[in-house]
PDB file of C-alpha atoms in Angstrom:
ATOM      1  CA  UNK A1289     156.218-145.628-157.533  1.00 94.00           C
ATOM      2  CA  UNK A1290     153.015-147.324-157.531  1.00 97.00           C
ATOM      3  CA  UNK A1291     152.224-149.216-160.930  1.00 97.00           C
ATOM      4  CA  UNK A1292     149.188-146.500-161.832  1.00 98.00           C
ATOM      5  CA  UNK A1293     151.731-143.622-161.554  1.00 99.00           C
ATOM      6  CA  UNK A1294     152.424-143.947-165.174  1.00 98.00           C
ATOM      7  CA  UNK A1295     152.085-140.064-165.666  1.00 99.00           C
ATOM      8  CA  UNK A1296     150.832-136.658-163.957  1.00 99.00           C
ATOM      9  CA  UNK A1297     148.755-134.257-165.085  1.00 98.00           C
ATOM     10  CA  UNK A1298     148.268-130.367-165.152  1.00 96.00           C
ATOM     11  CA  UNK A1299     144.875-129.022-165.931  1.00 95.00           C
ATOM     12  CA  UNK A1300     144.851-125.649-167.789  1.00 94.00           C
ATOM     13  CA  UNK A1301     143.188-123.614-169.960  1.00 93.00           C
ATOM     14  CA  UNK A1302     143.726-124.874-173.710  1.00 94.00           C
ATOM     15  CA  UNK A1303     144.983-121.027-174.496  1.00 92.00           C
ATOM     16  CA  UNK A1304     148.367-121.909-172.149  1.00 92.00           C
ATOM     17  CA  UNK A1305     149.445-124.335-174.577  1.00 93.00           C
ATOM     18  CA  UNK A1306     151.827-121.806-176.449  1.00 93.00           C
ATOM     19  CA  UNK A1307     153.201-120.584-173.334  1.00 93.00           C
ATOM     20  CA  UNK A1308     153.775-124.122-172.168  1.00 94.00           C
ATOM     21  CA  UNK A1309     155.342-124.985-175.337  1.00 94.00           C
ATOM     22  CA  UNK A1310     157.906-121.766-174.459  1.00 94.00           C
ATOM     23  CA  UNK A1311     158.153-121.699-170.893  1.00 94.00           C
ATOM     24  CA  UNK A1312     157.274-125.007-169.472  1.00 93.00           C
ATOM     25  CA  UNK A1313     154.801-125.579-166.839  1.00 94.00           C
ATOM     26  CA  UNK A1314     155.450-122.655-164.275  1.00 95.00           C
ATOM     27  CA  UNK A1315     154.730-121.995-160.560  1.00 93.00           C
ATOM     28  CA  UNK A1316     151.973-119.919-159.949  1.00 90.00           C
ATOM     29  CA  UNK A1317     154.589-116.765-158.970  1.00 92.00           C
ATOM     30  CA  UNK A1318     156.596-117.518-162.523  1.00 92.00           C
ATOM     31  CA  UNK A1319     153.308-117.437-164.360  1.00 90.00           C
ATOM     32  CA  UNK A1320     152.300-114.247-162.746  1.00 84.00           C
ATOM     33  CA  UNK A1321     154.725-112.459-164.655  1.00 90.00           C
ATOM     34  CA  UNK A1322     153.660-113.925-168.081  1.00 87.00           C
ATOM     35  CA  UNK A1323     150.537-113.203-170.001  1.00 82.00           C
ATOM     36  CA  UNK A1324     147.993-116.376-169.366  1.00 78.00           C
ATOM     37  CA  UNK A1325     144.774-117.424-168.593  1.00 77.00           C
ATOM     38  CA  UNK A1326     143.763-118.888-164.794  1.00 74.00           C
ATOM     39  CA  UNK A1327     141.483-121.791-164.060  1.00 75.00           C
ATOM     40  CA  UNK A1328     142.877-120.906-159.962  1.00 71.00           C
ATOM     41  CA  UNK A1329     140.316-119.891-157.616  1.00 70.00           C
ATOM     42  CA  UNK A1330     141.285-117.371-155.809  1.00 73.00           C
ATOM     43  CA  UNK A1331     140.185-118.583-152.285  1.00 75.00           C
ATOM     44  CA  UNK A1332     142.397-121.284-153.001  1.00 75.00           C
ATOM     45  CA  UNK A1333     145.164-119.586-154.143  1.00 79.00           C
ATOM     46  CA  UNK A1334     144.969-117.178-150.786  1.00 81.00           C
ATOM     47  CA  UNK A1335     145.339-120.429-149.048  1.00 84.00           C
ATOM     48  CA  UNK A1336     148.244-121.522-150.910  1.00 86.00           C
ATOM     49  CA  UNK A1337     149.968-117.850-151.075  1.00 84.00           C
ATOM     50  CA  UNK A1338     150.257-118.738-147.191  1.00 89.00           C
ATOM     51  CA  UNK A1339     152.036-122.045-147.266  1.00 92.00           C
ATOM     52  CA  UNK A1340     155.519-122.864-146.776  1.00 94.00           C
ATOM     53  CA  UNK A1341     156.774-126.224-147.593  1.00 96.00           C
ATOM     54  CA  UNK A1342     158.550-127.225-144.234  1.00 94.00           C
ATOM     55  CA  UNK A1343     162.426-127.275-145.526  1.00 93.00           C
ATOM     56  CA  UNK A1344     161.420-126.000-148.535  1.00 92.00           C
ATOM     57  CA  UNK A1345     159.917-122.864-150.568  1.00 96.00           C
ATOM     58  CA  UNK A1346     156.620-121.302-150.631  1.00 95.00           C
ATOM     59  CA  UNK A1347     153.877-123.291-152.089  1.00 96.00           C
ATOM     60  CA  UNK A1348     153.822-120.789-154.850  1.00 94.00           C
ATOM     61  CA  UNK A1349     157.297-121.146-155.993  1.00 96.00           C
ATOM     62  CA  UNK A1350     156.371-124.743-156.820  1.00 97.00           C
ATOM     63  CA  UNK A1351     154.489-125.836-160.084  1.00 96.00           C
ATOM     64  CA  UNK A1352     152.092-128.235-159.075  1.00 96.00           C
ATOM     65  CA  UNK A1353     150.960-131.431-160.943  1.00 98.00           C
ATOM     66  CA  UNK A1354     148.153-133.810-160.196  1.00 98.00           C
ATOM     67  CA  UNK A1355     148.746-137.592-159.943  1.00 99.00           C
ATOM     68  CA  UNK A1356     145.370-138.076-161.174  1.00 98.00           C
ATOM     69  CA  UNK A1357     143.321-135.279-163.210  1.00 97.00           C
ATOM     70  CA  UNK A1358     140.154-136.802-162.906  1.00 96.00           C
ATOM     71  CA  UNK A1359     139.519-134.893-159.439  1.00 96.00           C
ATOM     72  CA  UNK A1360     137.644-132.350-157.557  1.00 95.00           C
ATOM     73  CA  UNK A1361     139.428-129.397-158.975  1.00 91.00           C
ATOM     74  CA  UNK A1362     138.565-130.635-162.613  1.00 93.00           C
ATOM     75  CA  UNK A1363     134.855-131.146-161.581  1.00 94.00           C
ATOM     76  CA  UNK A1364     135.080-128.028-160.253  1.00 89.00           C
ATOM     77  CA  UNK A1365     135.798-126.409-163.334  1.00 88.00           C
ATOM     78  CA  UNK A1366     133.458-128.592-165.772  1.00 85.00           C
ATOM     79  CA  UNK A1367     131.420-125.785-167.071  1.00 84.00           C
ATOM     80  CA  UNK A1368     134.764-124.766-168.840  1.00 83.00           C
ATOM     81  CA  UNK A1369     135.306-127.789-169.566  1.00 85.00           C
ATOM     82  CA  UNK A1370     135.567-126.857-173.689  1.00 89.00           C
ATOM     83  CA  UNK A1371     138.202-124.456-173.113  1.00 93.00           C
ATOM     84  CA  UNK A1372     140.293-126.634-170.686  1.00 95.00           C
ATOM     85  CA  UNK A1373     143.040-129.700-171.079  1.00 95.00           C
ATOM     86  CA  UNK A1374     145.118-132.070-169.275  1.00 96.00           C
ATOM     87  CA  UNK A1375     149.014-132.016-169.892  1.00 96.00           C
ATOM     88  CA  UNK A1376     150.085-135.458-169.635  1.00 97.00           C
ATOM     89  CA  UNK A1377     153.544-134.878-168.045  1.00 97.00           C
ATOM     90  CA  UNK A1378     156.555-137.521-167.635  1.00 98.00           C
ATOM     91  CA  UNK A1379     156.997-139.191-164.268  1.00 98.00           C
ATOM     92  CA  UNK A1380     160.921-138.326-164.521  1.00 98.00           C
ATOM     93  CA  UNK A1381     160.322-135.068-162.728  1.00 97.00           C
ATOM     94  CA  UNK A1382     160.270-137.076-159.790  1.00 98.00           C
ATOM     95  CA  UNK A1383     164.103-136.917-160.414  1.00 96.00           C
ATOM     96  CA  UNK A1384     164.496-133.160-160.332  1.00 96.00           C
ATOM     97  CA  UNK A1385     166.025-131.913-157.156  1.00 96.00           C
ATOM     98  CA  UNK A1386     163.700-130.410-154.703  1.00 97.00           C
ATOM     99  CA  UNK A1387     160.430-132.189-156.063  1.00 98.00           C
ATOM    100  CA  UNK A1388     158.116-132.995-153.349  1.00 98.00           C
ATOM    101  CA  UNK A1389     154.747-134.837-153.197  1.00 99.00           C
ATOM    102  CA  UNK A1390     151.680-133.996-151.007  1.00 99.00           C
ATOM    103  CA  UNK A1391     149.618-136.545-149.926  1.00 99.00           C
ATOM    104  CA  UNK A1392     146.582-134.547-150.761  1.00 98.00           C
ATOM    105  CA  UNK A1393     145.796-131.032-151.794  1.00 96.00           C
ATOM    106  CA  UNK A1394     148.848-128.957-150.876  1.00 96.00           C
ATOM    107  CA  UNK A1395     146.632-126.118-149.776  1.00 94.00           C
ATOM    108  CA  UNK A1396     145.041-128.554-146.920  1.00 94.00           C
ATOM    109  CA  UNK A1397     145.173-127.945-143.341  1.00 92.00           C
ATOM    110  CA  UNK A1398     146.741-131.762-142.432  1.00 94.00           C
ATOM    111  CA  UNK A1399     148.783-131.988-145.843  1.00 97.00           C
ATOM    112  CA  UNK A1400     151.933-133.772-145.434  1.00 98.00           C
ATOM    113  CA  UNK A1401     154.782-132.799-147.598  1.00 98.00           C
ATOM    114  CA  UNK A1402     156.988-135.596-148.495  1.00 98.00           C
ATOM    115  CA  UNK A1403     160.233-136.604-150.714  1.00 98.00           C
ATOM    116  CA  UNK A1404     159.178-138.654-153.852  1.00 98.00           C
ATOM    117  CA  UNK A1405     161.026-141.692-152.210  1.00 97.00           C
ATOM    118  CA  UNK A1406     158.072-141.449-149.487  1.00 98.00           C
ATOM    119  CA  UNK A1407     155.603-142.152-151.897  1.00 98.00           C
ATOM    120  CA  UNK A1408     154.188-145.447-149.977  1.00 98.00           C
ATOM    121  CA  UNK A1409     152.444-142.945-147.618  1.00 98.00           C
ATOM    122  CA  UNK A1410     150.165-141.471-150.463  1.00 99.00           C
ATOM    123  CA  UNK A1411     146.799-143.349-150.580  1.00 98.00           C
ATOM    124  CA  UNK A1412     146.654-144.116-154.176  1.00 99.00           C
ATOM    125  CA  UNK A1413     143.291-146.235-154.002  1.00 98.00           C
ATOM    126  CA  UNK A1414     141.948-142.772-152.979  1.00 98.00           C
ATOM    127  CA  UNK A1415     143.824-140.754-155.329  1.00 99.00           C
ATOM    128  CA  UNK A1416     142.742-142.879-158.528  1.00 98.00           C
ATOM    129  CA  UNK A1417     139.559-143.621-157.414  1.00 98.00           C
ATOM    130  CA  UNK A1418     136.554-142.841-159.971  1.00 96.00           C
ATOM    131  CA  UNK A1419     134.511-141.274-156.995  1.00 95.00           C
ATOM    132  CA  UNK A1420     135.344-139.290-153.889  1.00 97.00           C
ATOM    133  CA  UNK A1421     131.896-138.793-152.329  1.00 96.00           C
ATOM    134  CA  UNK A1422     131.011-140.795-149.277  1.00 97.00           C
ATOM    135  CA  UNK A1423     126.982-140.345-148.957  1.00 96.00           C
ATOM    136  CA  UNK A1424     126.118-140.039-145.145  1.00 97.00           C
ATOM    137  CA  UNK A1425     129.488-139.575-143.889  1.00 98.00           C
ATOM    138  CA  UNK A1426     130.777-135.770-144.352  1.00 98.00           C
ATOM    139  CA  UNK A1427     134.118-136.515-142.793  1.00 98.00           C
ATOM    140  CA  UNK A1428     135.001-139.463-145.092  1.00 98.00           C
ATOM    141  CA  UNK A1429     134.098-137.325-147.903  1.00 98.00           C
ATOM    142  CA  UNK A1430     136.423-134.192-147.125  1.00 97.00           C
ATOM    143  CA  UNK A1431     139.143-136.477-146.248  1.00 98.00           C
ATOM    144  CA  UNK A1432     138.862-138.353-149.666  1.00 98.00           C
ATOM    145  CA  UNK A1433     138.341-135.133-151.574  1.00 97.00           C
ATOM    146  CA  UNK A1434     141.329-133.654-150.255  1.00 97.00           C
ATOM    147  CA  UNK A1435     143.532-136.744-150.970  1.00 98.00           C
ATOM    148  CA  UNK A1436     141.957-137.222-154.670  1.00 98.00           C
ATOM    149  CA  UNK A1437     144.073-133.955-155.148  1.00 97.00           C
ATOM    150  CA  UNK A1438     147.525-135.091-153.924  1.00 99.00           C
ATOM    151  CA  UNK A1439     150.373-133.112-156.010  1.00 98.00           C
ATOM    152  CA  UNK A1440     153.750-133.350-157.410  1.00 99.00           C
ATOM    153  CA  UNK A1441     155.156-130.323-156.671  1.00 98.00           C
ATOM    154  CA  UNK A1442     158.398-129.245-158.814  1.00 98.00           C
ATOM    155  CA  UNK A1443     160.547-125.935-157.554  1.00 96.00           C
ATOM    156  CA  UNK A1444     161.476-123.041-159.099  1.00 82.00           C
ATOM    157  CA  UNK A1445     159.946-123.887-162.500  1.00 71.00           C
TER     158      UNK A1445
END
């Protein structure tokens, strides 16, 4: 794995910490059965609800982690930053059966879902870049914005 990947991140409201300590980080599907606070944006969740990981589960049946929390999702929620936290998760989750990585936001149209052994196909320079803007190049901005949100998907948790 790229040496910059020392931990994974989960962005969530601080009000969910007790639940995480009891139940762990859960998939969207499992979290929906518990009382919790969400930072999810409904239009994105509608897209994720329609996604199926090839050879795997529906996207909402995976808990999702980011390689790097300093990403467009966190930026979009900056107004509520005082109520958010970033959980640091061990990279040992790569060893869980059925774990999948995505080379960009898993809800993106052109996402590739990969086995963790295929990590070299991810653009870690873009994932860990401090900025994803590309003034004057809208297409480069869209691509980089999606890659900044590359994910690790943990099945049935």
